[in-house]
C-alpha atoms as a PDB file:
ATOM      1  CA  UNK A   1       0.000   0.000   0.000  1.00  0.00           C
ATOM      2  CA  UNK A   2       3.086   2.309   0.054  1.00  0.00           C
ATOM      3  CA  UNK A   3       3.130   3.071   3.755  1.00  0.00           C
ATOM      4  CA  UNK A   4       5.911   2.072   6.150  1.00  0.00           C
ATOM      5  CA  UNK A   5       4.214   1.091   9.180  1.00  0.00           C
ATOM      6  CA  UNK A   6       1.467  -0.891  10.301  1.00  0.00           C
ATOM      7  CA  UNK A   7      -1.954  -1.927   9.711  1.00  0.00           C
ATOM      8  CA  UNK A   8      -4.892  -1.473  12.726  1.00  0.00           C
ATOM      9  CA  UNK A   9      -8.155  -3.324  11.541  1.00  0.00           C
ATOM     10  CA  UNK A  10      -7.409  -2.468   8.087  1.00  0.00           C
ATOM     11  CA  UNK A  11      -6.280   0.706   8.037  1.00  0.00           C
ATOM     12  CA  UNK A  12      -3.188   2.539   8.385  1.00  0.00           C
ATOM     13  CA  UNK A  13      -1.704   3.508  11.664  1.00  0.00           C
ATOM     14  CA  UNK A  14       0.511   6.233  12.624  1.00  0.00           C
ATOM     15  CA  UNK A  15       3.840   5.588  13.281  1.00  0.00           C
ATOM     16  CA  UNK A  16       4.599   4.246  16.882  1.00  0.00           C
ATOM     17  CA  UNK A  17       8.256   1.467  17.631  1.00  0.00           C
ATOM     18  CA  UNK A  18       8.424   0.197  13.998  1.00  0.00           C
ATOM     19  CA  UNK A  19      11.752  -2.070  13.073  1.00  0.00           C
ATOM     20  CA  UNK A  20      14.061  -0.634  11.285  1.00  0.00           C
ATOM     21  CA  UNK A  21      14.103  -1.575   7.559  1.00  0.00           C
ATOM     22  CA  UNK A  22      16.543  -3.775   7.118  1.00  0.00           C
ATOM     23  CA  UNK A  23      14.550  -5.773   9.906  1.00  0.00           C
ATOM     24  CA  UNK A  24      11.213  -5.130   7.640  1.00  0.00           C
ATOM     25  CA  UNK A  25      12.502  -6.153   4.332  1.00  0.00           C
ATOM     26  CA  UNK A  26      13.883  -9.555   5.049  1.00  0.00           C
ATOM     27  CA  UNK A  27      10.425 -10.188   6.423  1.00  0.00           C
ATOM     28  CA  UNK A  28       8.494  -8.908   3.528  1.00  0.00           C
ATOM     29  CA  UNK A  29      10.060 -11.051   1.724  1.00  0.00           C
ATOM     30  CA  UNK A  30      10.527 -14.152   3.763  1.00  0.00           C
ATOM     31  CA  UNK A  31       6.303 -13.405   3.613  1.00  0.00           C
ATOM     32  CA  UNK A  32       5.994 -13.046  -0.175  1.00  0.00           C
ATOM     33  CA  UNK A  33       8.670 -16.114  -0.639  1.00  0.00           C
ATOM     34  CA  UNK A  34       7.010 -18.155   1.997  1.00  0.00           C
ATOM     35  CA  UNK A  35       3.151 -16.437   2.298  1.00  0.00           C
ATOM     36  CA  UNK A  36       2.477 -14.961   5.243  1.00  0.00           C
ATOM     37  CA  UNK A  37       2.522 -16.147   9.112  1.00  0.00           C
ATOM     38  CA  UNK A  38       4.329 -16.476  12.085  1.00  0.00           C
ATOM     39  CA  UNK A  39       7.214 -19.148  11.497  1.00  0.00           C
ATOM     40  CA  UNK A  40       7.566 -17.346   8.422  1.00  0.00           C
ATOM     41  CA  UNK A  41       8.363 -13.800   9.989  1.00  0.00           C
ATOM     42  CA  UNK A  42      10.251 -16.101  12.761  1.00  0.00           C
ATOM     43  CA  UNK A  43      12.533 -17.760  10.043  1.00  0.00           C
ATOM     44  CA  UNK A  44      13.923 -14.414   9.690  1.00  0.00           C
ATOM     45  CA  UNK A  45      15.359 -13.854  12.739  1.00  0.00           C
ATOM     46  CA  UNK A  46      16.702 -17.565  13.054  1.00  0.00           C
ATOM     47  CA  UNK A  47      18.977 -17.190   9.746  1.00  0.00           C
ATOM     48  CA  UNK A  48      20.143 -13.710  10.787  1.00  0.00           C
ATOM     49  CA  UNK A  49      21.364 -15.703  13.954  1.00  0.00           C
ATOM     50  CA  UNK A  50      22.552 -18.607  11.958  1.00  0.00           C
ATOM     51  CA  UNK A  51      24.479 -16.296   9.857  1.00  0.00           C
ATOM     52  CA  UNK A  52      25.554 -14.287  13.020  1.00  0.00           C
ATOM     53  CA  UNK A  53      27.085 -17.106  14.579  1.00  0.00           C
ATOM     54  CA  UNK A  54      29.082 -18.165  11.171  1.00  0.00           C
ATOM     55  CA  UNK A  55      30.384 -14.414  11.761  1.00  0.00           C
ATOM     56  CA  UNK A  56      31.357 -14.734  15.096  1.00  0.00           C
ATOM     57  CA  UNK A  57      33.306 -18.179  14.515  1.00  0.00           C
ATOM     58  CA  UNK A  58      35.087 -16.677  10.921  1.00  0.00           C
ATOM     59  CA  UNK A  59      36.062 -13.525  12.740  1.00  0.00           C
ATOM     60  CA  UNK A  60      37.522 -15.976  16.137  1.00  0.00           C
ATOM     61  CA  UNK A  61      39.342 -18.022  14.091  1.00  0.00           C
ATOM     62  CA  UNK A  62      41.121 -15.503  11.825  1.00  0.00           C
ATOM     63  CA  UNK A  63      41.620 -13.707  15.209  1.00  0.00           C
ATOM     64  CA  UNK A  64      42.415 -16.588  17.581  1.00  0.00           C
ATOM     65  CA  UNK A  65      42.136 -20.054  16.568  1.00  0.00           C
ATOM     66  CA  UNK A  66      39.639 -22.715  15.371  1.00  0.00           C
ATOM     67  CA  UNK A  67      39.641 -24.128  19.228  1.00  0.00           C
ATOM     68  CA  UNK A  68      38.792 -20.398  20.669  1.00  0.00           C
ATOM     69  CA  UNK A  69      35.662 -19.787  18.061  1.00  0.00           C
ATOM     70  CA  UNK A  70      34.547 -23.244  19.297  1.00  0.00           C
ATOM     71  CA  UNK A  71      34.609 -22.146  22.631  1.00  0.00           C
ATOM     72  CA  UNK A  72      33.132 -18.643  21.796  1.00  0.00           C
ATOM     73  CA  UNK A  73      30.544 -20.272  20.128  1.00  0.00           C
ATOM     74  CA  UNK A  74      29.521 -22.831  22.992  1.00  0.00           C
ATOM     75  CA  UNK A  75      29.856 -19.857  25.837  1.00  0.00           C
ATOM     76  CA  UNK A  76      27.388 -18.129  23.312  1.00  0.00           C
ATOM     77  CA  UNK A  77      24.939 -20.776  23.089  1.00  0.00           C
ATOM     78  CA  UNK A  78      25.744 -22.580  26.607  1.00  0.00           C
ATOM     79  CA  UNK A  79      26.434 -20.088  29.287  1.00  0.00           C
ATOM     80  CA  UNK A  80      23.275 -17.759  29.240  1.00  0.00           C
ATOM     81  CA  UNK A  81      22.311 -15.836  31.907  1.00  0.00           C
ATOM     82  CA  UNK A  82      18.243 -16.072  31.950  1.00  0.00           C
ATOM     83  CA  UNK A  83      16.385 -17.765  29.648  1.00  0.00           C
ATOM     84  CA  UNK A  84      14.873 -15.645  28.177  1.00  0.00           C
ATOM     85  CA  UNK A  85      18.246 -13.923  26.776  1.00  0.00           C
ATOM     86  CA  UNK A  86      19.056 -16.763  24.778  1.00  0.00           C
ATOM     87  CA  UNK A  87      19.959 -15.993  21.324  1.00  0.00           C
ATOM     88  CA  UNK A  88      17.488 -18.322  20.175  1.00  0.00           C
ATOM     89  CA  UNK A  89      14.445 -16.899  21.736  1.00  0.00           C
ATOM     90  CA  UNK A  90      15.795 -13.443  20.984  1.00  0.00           C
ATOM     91  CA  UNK A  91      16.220 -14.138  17.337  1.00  0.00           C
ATOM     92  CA  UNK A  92      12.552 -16.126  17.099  1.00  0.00           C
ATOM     93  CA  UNK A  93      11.399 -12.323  18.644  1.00  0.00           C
ATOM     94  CA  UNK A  94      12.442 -10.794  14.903  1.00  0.00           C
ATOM     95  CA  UNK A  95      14.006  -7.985  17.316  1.00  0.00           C
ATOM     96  CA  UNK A  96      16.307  -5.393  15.674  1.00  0.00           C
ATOM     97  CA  UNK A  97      19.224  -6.932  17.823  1.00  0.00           C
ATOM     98  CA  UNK A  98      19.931 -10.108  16.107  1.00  0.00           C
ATOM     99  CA  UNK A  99      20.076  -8.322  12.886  1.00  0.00           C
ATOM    100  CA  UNK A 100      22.120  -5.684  14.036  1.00  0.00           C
ATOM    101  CA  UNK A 101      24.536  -7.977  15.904  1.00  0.00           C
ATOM    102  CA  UNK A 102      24.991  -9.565  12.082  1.00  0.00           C
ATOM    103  CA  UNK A 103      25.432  -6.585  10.451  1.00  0.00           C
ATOM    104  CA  UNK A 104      27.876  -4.910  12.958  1.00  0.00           C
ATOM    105  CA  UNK A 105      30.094  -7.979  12.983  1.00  0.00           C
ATOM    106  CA  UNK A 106      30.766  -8.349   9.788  1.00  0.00           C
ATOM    107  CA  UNK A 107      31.237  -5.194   9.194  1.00  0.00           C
ATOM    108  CA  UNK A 108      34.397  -5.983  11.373  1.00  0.00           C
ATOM    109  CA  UNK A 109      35.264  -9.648   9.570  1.00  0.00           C
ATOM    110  CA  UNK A 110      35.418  -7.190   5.824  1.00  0.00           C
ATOM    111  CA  UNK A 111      37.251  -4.454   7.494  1.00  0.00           C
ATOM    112  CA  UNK A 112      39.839  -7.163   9.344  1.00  0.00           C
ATOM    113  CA  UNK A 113      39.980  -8.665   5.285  1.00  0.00           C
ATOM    114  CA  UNK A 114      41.065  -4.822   4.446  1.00  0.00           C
ATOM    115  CA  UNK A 115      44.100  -4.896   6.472  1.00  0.00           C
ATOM    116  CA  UNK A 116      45.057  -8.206   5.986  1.00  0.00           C
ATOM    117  CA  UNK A 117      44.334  -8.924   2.689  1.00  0.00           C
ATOM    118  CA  UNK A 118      42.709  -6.255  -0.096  1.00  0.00           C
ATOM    119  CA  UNK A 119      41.653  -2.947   0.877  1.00  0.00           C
ATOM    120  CA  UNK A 120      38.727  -3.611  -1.596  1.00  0.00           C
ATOM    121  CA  UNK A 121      36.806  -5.104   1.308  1.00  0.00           C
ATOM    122  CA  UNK A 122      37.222  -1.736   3.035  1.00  0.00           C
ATOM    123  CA  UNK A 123      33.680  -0.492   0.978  1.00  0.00           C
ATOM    124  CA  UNK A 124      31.890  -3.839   2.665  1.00  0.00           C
ATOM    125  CA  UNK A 125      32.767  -3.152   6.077  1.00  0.00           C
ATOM    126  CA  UNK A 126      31.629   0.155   5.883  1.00  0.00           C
ATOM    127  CA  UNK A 127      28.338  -0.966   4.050  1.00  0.00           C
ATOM    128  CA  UNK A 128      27.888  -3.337   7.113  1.00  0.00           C
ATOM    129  CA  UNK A 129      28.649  -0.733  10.037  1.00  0.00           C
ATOM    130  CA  UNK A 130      25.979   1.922   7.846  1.00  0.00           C
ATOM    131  CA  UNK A 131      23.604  -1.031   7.945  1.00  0.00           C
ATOM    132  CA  UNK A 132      24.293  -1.517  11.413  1.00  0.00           C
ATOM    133  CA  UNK A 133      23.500   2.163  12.425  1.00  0.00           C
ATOM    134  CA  UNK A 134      20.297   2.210  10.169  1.00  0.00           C
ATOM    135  CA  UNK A 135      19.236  -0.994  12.571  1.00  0.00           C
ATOM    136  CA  UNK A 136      19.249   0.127  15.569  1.00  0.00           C
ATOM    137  CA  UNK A 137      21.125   3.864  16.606  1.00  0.00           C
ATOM    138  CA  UNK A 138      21.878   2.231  19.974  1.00  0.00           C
ATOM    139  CA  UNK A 139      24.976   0.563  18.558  1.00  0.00           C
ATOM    140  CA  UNK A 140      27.064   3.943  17.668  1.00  0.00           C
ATOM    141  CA  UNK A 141      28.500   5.337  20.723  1.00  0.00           C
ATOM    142  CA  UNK A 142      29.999   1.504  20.972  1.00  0.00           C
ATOM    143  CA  UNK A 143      30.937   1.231  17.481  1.00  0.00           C
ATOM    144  CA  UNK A 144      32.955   4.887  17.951  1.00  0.00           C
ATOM    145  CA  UNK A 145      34.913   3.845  20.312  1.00  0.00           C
ATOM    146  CA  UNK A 146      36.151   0.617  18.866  1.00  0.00           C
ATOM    147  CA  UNK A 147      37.569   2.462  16.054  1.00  0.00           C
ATOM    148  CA  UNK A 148      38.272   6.022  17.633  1.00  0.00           C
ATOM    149  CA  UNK A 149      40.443   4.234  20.151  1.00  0.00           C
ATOM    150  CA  UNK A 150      42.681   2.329  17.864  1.00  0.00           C
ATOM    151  CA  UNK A 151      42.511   5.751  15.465  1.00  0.00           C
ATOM    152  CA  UNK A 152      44.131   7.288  18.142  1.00  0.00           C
ATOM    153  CA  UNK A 153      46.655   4.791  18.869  1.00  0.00           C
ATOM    154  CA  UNK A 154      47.635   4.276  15.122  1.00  0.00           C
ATOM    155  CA  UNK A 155      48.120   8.242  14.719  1.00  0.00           C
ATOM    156  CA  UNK A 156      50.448   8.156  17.562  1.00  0.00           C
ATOM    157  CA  UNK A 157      52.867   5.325  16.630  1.00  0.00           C
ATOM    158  CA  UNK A 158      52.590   6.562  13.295  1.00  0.00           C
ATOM    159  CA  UNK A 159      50.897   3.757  11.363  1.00  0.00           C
ATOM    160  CA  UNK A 160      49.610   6.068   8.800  1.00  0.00           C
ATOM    161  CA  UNK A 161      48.107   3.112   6.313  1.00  0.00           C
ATOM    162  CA  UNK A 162      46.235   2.137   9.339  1.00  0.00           C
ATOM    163  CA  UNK A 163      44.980   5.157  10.317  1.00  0.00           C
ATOM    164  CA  UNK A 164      43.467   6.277   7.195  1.00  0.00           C
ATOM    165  CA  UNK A 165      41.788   3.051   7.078  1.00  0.00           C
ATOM    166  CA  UNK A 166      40.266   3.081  10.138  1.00  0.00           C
ATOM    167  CA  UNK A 167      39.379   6.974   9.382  1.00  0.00           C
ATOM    168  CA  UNK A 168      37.942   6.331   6.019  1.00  0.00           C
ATOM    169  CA  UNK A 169      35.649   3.458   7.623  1.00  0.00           C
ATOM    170  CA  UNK A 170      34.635   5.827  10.365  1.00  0.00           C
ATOM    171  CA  UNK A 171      33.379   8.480   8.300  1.00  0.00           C
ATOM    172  CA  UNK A 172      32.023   6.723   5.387  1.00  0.00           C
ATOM    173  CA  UNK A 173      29.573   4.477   7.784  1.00  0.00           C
ATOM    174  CA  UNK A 174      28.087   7.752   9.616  1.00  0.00           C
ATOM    175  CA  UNK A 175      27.968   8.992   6.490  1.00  0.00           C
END
C-alpha cells in the first residue's frame, strides 16, 4: 500500500516502535517467498542468527584459533544468563538486535579482510557498520569507540596506512 508502518483493523496507523528496515525487508520477503505467518516472519530472525554465529566463529578463528571460536561459540549458546536472553528466543522475537549484531560484525570480519588482505573489502565493512547504524542507533557510541580508540593509537605510533583506514571506515559508515 506504500506506507511504512502498520496496519490497525485495516487501516493505516501512525507511526509508533516500527523495526528498522533492514529488519522489515527480510520479512516482507521471507512473507511473499514463503506467504504470510508467524514461522515465516520467525525464520527471519533464526537465519540472521545462523548467519551471526558463522560471523562470530570466521572472525575468532582468523583472530584466535579454530579451538577459541569453538569455545566462543559454545559460551554463546551454553552459558546464558536467563532464559529468556538466549539468542534463540531473541532471534525467534524478529528484534532489531539479532540483525544488528549480524550486520555490525561483519562489518568488522570485511574491514579485518582490508588490512590483511585487499583494501577492496574496506567499501563492505563500511556498508555493514551503515547497515548496522540504520538498525538500531543504539549501537554507535559503541561502534565509535572501537575504532576512535585504535585511530588514536595508530596516529600516535605513526601507522599512517592504518589510520586512514580506520578513518575512512569511520566516516564513510556515519555517512
Amino acid at each position: 500500500r506504500g506506507h511504512y508502518g502498520r496496519l490497525l483493523e485495516g487501516n493505516l496507523a501512525p507511526g509508533g516502535l516500527e523495526a528498522a528496515v533492514t529488519v522489515v525487508m527480510p520479512i516482507a520477503l521471507s512473507f511473499r517467498i514463503l506467504d504470510v505467518g508467524i514461522w515465516q516472519g520467525r525464520v527471519v530472525g533464526l537465519l540472521f542468527l545462523s548467519a551471526t554465529l558463522l560471523v562470530i566463529y570466521a572472525l575468532t578463528t582468523r583472530l584466535f584459533s579454530p579451538p577459541a571460536a569453538n569455545l566462543a561459540i559454545a559460551a554463546l549458546l551454553l552459558m546464558c544468563v536467563l532464559p529468556e536472553w538466549h539468542p534463540v528466543v531473541i532471534a525467534r522475537q524478529v528484534l532489531g538486535e539479532t540483525a544488528l549484531l549480524f550486520f555490525l560484525l561483519t562489518g568488522y570480519l570485511f574491514f579485518y579482510f582490508s588490512l590483511s588482505r585487499s583494501l577492496w573489502a574496506l567499501p563492505l565493512a563500511t556498508l555493514f557498520w551503515a547497515l548496522a547504524h540504520l538498525t538500531k542507533t543504539q549501537v554507535r557510541p559503541f561502534w565509535l569507540v572501537s575504532l576512535l580508540l585504535p585511530l588514536l593509537g595508530t596516529a600516535f605510533a605513526r601507522r599512517w596506512k592504518l589510520t586512514i583506514c580506520l578513518m575512512i571506515g569511520l566516516l564513510a559508515s556515519i555517512g
